[in-house]
Coordinates of C-alpha atoms and ligand atoms in Angstrom, one line a residue:
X779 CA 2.1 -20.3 -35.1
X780 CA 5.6 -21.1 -33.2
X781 CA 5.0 -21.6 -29.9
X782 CA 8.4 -21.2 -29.1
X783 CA 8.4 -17.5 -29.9
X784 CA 4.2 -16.4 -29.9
X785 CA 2.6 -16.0 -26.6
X786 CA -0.2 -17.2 -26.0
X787 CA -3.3 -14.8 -26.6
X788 CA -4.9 -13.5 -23.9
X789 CA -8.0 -15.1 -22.5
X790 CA -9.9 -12.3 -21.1
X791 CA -12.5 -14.3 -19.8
X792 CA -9.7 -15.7 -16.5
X793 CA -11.5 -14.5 -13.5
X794 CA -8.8 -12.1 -11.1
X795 CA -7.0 -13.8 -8.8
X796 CA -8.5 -13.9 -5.6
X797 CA -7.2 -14.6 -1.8
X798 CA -9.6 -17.6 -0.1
X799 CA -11.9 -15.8 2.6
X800 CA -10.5 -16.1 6.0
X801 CA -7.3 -17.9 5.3
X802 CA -6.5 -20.4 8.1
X803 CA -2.8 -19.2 8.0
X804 CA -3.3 -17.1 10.8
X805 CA 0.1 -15.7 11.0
X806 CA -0.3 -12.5 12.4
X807 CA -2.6 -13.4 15.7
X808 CA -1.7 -11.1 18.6
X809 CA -0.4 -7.8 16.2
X810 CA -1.8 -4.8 16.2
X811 CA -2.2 -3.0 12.8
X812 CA -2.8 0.3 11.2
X813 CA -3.8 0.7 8.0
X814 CA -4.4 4.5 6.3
X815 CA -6.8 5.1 3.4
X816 CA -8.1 2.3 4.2
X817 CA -12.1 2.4 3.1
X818 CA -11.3 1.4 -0.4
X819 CA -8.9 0.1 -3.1
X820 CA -5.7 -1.2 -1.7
X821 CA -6.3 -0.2 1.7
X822 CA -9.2 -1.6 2.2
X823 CA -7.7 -4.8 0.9
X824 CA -4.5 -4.7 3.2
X825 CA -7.2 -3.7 6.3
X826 CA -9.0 -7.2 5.8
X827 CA -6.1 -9.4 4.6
X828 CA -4.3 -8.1 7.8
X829 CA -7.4 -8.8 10.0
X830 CA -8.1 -12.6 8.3
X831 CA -4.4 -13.6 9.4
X832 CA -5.2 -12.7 12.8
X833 CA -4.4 -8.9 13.5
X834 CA -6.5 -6.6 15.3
X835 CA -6.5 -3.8 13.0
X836 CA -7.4 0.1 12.8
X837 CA -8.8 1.3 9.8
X838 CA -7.7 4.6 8.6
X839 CA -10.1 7.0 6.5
X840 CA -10.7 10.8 5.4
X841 CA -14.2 9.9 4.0
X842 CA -17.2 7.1 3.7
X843 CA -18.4 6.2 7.7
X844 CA -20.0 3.4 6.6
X845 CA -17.5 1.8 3.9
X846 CA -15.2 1.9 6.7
X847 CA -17.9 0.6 9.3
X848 CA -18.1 -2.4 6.6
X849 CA -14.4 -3.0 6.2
X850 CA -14.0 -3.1 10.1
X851 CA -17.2 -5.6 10.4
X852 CA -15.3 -7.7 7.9
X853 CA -12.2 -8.3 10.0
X854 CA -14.4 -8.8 12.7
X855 CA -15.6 -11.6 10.9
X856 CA -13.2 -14.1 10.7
X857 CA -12.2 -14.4 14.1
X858 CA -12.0 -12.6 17.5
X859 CA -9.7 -10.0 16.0
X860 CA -10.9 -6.3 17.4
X861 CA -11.2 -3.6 14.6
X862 CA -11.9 0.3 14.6
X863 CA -12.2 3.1 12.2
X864 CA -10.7 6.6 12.7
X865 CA -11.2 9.2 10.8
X866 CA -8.0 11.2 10.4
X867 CA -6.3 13.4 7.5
X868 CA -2.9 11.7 7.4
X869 CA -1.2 15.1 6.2
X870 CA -2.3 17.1 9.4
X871 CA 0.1 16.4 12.0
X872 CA -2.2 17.0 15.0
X873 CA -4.8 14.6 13.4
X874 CA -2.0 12.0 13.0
X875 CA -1.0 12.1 16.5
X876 CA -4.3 11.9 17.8
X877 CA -4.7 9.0 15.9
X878 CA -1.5 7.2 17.1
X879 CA -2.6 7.8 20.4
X880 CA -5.9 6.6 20.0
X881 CA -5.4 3.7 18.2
X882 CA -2.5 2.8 20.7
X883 CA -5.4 3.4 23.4
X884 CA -7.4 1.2 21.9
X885 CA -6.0 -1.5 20.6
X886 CA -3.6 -1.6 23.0
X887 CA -0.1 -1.4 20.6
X888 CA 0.4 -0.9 17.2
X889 CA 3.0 -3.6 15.6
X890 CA 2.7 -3.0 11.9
X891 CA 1.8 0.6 10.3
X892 CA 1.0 0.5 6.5
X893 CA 1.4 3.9 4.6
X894 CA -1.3 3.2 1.8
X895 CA -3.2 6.8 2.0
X896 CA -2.5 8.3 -1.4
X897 CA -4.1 10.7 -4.2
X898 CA -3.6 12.2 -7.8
X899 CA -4.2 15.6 -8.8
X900 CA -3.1 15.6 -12.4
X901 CA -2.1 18.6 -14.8
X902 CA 0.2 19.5 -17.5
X903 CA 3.2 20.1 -15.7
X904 CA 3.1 23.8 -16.7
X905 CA -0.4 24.2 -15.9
X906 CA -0.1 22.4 -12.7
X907 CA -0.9 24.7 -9.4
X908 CA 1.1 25.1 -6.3
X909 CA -2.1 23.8 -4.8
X910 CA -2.1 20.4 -6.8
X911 CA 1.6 20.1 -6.1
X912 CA 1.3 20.8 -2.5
X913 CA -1.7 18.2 -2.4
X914 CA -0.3 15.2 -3.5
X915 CA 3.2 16.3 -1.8
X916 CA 1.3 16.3 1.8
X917 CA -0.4 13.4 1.4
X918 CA 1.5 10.8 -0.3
X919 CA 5.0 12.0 1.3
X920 CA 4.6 14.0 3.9
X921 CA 1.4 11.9 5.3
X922 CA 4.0 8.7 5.1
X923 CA 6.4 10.7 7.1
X924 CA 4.2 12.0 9.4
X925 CA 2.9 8.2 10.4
X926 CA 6.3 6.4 9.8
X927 CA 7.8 9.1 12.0
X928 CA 4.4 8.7 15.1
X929 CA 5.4 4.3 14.3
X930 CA 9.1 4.7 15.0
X931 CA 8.8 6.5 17.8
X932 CA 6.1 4.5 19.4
X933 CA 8.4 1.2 18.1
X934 CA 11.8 2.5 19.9
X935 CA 9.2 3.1 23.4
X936 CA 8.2 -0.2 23.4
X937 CA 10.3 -2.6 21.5
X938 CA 10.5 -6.1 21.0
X939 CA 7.6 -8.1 22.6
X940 CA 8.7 -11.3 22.6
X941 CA 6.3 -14.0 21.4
X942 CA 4.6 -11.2 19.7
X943 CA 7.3 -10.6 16.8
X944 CA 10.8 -11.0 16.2
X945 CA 10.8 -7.0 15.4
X946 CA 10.0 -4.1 17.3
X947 CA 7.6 -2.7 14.3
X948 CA 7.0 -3.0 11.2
X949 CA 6.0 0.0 8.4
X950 CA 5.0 -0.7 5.0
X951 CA 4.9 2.2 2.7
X952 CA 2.8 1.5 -0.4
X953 CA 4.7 3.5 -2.9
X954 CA 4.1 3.1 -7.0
X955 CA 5.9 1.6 -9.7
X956 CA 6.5 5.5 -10.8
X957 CA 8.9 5.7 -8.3
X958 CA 11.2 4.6 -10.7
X959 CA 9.7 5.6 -13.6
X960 CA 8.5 9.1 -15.1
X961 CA 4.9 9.8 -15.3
X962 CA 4.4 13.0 -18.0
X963 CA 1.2 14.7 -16.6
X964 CA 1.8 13.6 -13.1
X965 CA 4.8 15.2 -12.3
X966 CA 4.1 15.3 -8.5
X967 CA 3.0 12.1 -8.6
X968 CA 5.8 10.5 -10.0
X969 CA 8.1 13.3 -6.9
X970 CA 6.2 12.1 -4.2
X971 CA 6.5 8.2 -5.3
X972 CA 9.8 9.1 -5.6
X973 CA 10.2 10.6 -2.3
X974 CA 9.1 7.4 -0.5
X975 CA 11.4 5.1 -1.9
X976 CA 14.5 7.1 -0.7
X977 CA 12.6 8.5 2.5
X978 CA 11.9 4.4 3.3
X979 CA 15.4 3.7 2.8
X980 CA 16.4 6.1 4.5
X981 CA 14.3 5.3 7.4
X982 CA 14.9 1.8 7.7
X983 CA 18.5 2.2 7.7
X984 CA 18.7 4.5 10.7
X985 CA 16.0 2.0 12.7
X986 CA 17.2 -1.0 11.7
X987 CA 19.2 -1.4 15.0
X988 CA 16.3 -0.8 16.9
X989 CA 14.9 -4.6 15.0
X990 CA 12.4 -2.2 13.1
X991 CA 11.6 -3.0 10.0
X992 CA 10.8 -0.5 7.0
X993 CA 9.7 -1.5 3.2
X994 CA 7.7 -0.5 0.3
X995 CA 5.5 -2.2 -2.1
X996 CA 5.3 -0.6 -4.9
X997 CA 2.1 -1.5 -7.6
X998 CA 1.6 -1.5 -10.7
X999 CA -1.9 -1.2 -12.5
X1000 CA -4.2 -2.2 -9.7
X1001 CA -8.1 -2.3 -10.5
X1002 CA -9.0 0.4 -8.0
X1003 CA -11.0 3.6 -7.9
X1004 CA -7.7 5.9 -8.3
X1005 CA -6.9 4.7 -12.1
X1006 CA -10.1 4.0 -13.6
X1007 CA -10.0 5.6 -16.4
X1008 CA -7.1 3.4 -17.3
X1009 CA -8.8 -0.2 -17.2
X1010 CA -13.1 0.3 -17.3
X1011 CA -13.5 0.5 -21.1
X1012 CA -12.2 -2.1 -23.6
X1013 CA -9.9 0.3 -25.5
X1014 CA -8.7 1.5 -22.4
X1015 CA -8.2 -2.3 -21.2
X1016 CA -5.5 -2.7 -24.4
X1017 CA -3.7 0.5 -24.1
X1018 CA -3.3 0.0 -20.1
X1019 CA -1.7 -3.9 -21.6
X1020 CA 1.0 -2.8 -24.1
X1021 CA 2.7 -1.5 -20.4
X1022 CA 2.0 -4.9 -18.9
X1023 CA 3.9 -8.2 -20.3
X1024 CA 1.9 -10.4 -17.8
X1025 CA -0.7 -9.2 -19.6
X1026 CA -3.6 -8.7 -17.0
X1027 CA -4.3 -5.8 -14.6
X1028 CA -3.6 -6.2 -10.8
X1029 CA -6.0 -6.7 -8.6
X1030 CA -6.3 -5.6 -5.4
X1031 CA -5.3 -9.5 -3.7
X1032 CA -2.5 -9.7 -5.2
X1033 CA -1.0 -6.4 -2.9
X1034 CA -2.6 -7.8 -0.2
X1035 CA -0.4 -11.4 -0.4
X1036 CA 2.9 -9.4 -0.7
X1037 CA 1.7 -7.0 2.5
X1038 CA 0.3 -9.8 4.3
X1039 CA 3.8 -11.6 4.3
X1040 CA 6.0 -8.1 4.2
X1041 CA 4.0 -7.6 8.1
X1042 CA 4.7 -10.8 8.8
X1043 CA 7.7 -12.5 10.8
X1044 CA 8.3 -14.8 7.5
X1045 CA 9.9 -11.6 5.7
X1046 CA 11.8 -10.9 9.4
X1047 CA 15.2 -10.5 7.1
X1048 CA 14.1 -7.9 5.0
X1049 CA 14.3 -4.3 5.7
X1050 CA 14.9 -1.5 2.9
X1051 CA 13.6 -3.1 0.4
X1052 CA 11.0 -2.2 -2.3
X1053 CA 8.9 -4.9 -3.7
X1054 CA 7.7 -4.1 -7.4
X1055 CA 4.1 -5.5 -7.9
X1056 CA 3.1 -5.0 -11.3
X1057 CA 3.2 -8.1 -13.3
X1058 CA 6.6 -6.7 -14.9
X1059 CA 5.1 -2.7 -15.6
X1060 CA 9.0 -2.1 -14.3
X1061 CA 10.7 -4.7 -17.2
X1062 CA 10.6 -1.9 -19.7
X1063 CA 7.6 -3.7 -22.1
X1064 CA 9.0 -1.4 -25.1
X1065 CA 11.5 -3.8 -25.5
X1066 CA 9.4 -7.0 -25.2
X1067 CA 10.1 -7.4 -29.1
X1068 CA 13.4 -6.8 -29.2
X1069 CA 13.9 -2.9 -28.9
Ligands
LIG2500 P1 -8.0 4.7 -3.6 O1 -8.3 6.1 -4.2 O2 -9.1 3.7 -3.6 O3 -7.4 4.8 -2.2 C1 -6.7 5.9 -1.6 C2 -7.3 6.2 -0.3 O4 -6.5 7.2 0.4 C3 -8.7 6.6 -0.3 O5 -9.5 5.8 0.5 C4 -8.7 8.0 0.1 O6 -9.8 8.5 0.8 C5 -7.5 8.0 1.1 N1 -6.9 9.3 1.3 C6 -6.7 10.3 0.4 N2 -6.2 11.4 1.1 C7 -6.2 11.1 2.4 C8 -5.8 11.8 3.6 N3 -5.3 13.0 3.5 N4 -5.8 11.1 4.8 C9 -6.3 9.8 4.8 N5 -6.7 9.1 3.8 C10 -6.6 9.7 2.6 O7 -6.8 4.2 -4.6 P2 -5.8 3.0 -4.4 O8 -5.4 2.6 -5.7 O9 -6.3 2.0 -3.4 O10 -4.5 3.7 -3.7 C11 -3.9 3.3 -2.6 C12 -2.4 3.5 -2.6 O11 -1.8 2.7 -3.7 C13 -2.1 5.0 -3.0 O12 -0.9 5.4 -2.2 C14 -1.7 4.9 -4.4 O13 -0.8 5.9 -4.8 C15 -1.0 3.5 -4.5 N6 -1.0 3.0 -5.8 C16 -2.1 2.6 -6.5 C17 -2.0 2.0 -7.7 C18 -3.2 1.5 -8.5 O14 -3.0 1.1 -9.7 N7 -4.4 1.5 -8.0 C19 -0.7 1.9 -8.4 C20 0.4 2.3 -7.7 C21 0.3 2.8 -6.4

């Protein structure tokens, strides 16, 4: 075999990646965060990673009391970091208000707002209802808007806080790698995806003079709830690779790293920007042989 021009095969046996628990890098002690969704998958993920570098943090979620009672023991645990869960439906706007004001009640600020809250309601796109439109519409765009609207506000009221951050906020919207690319089947998937990336741009170029800071990571195949069908049987395993030339599925760590560092004053330069996540899902794999 040429080594030159043959991978290597893959040795499905690696164990995923995984961040050390409580990392000493404590770089974001004295923030304040918000995470929604945030009682499983990514959120969850973002939630503690956000709380082991130092930041209180409120946990977002529509369902599951005690998953995110859990989540906000587990930031607790690393340090003396508060934590809170707050039930809120990010596409309601009174809901999200209240929750703005509560969480600013209570943790005392909010410095960093990540947009993770998300769904799928799949169909063929002419079977698909106005209802399964309007769904994923008002809660993966119009829930971002709703919160990054509630953050910039809040962010232009109290500004800078010097020694806290170098910016006066920071919003993360967690977007998907089919905001660039179609999704057959998931038409208002792909349109509210799609909808972040130009509603964050958008966004972050009108606050920017304000020092707030607005960007998007966008994943690829993350082992989560929300695609399992895509990674929990073997065959399913293979298809889900022929889109990935790295050649393993995300895992939920390897978001967190990239949102732990996008929150943090390290990325202070960067506004506007989308960060693609998904071991090169976006490199168009078609073409990995030559096209
Ligand atoms: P998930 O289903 O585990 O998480 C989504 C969370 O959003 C759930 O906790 C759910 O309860 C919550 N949620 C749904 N509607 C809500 C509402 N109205 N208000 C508040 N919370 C609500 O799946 P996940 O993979 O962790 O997804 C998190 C984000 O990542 C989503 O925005 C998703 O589109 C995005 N994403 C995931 C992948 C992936 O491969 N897992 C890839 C690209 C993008």
């Amino acid at each position: 075999m040429d080594e030159k021009t043959t991978p290597p095969a893959v040795d499905e046996t690696l164990p995923p990646v995984v961040m050390p628990s409580c990392p000493i890098d404590r770089k974001l002690r004295g923030q304040k965060a918000l995470v929604t969704g945030a009682s499983s998958g990514i959120g969850r993920g973002i939630a503690i990673g956000l709380g082991h570098a130092g930041a209180d943090v409120a946990v977002n979620y529509l369902s599951g009391d005690e998953e995110a009672q859990a989540i906000v023991a587990e930031v607790k645990r690393c340090g003396d970091n508060k934590a809170f869960a707050y039930r809120a439906d990010v596409s309601k706007e009174d809901e999200v208000r209240a929750m703005f004001a509560a969480v600013e009640a209570e943790l005392g600020g909010i410095d960093i707002v990540v947009n993770n809250a998300g769904l799928q309601k799949d169909a063929a796109f002419d079977e698909m209802t106005l209802a399964q439109w309007n769904t994923v519409i008002g809660v993966n765009l119009t829930g971002q808007f709703l919160c990054s609207r509630e953050a910039v506000r809040l962010f232009k009221r109290v500004g800078v806080k010097p020694g806290v951050s170098c910016s006066a906020g920071k919003i993360l919207c967690i977007s998907s790698v089919h905001d660039i690319i179609p999704w057959a089947g998931h038409v208002n998937y792909a349109a509210s995806k799609g909808g972040v990336a130009m509603m964050m741009k958008s966004i972050a170029q009108e606050v920017a003079p304000w020092r707030i800071r607005v960007n998007a990571i966008s994943p690829g195949a993350i082992r989560t709830p929300i695609n399992m069908e895509a990674w929990s049987t073997p065959q399913a395993y293979a298809e889900l690779m022929k889109l990935v030339p790295y050649k393993r599925i995300g895992e939920v760590d390897d978001i967190v790293r990239a949102a732990v560092w996008l929150a943090s004053d390290e990325s202070d330069y960067i506004t506007g920007a989308t960060l693609y996540v998904d071991g090169g899902m976006t490199l168009y794999p078609g073409f990995e042989t030559g096209g």
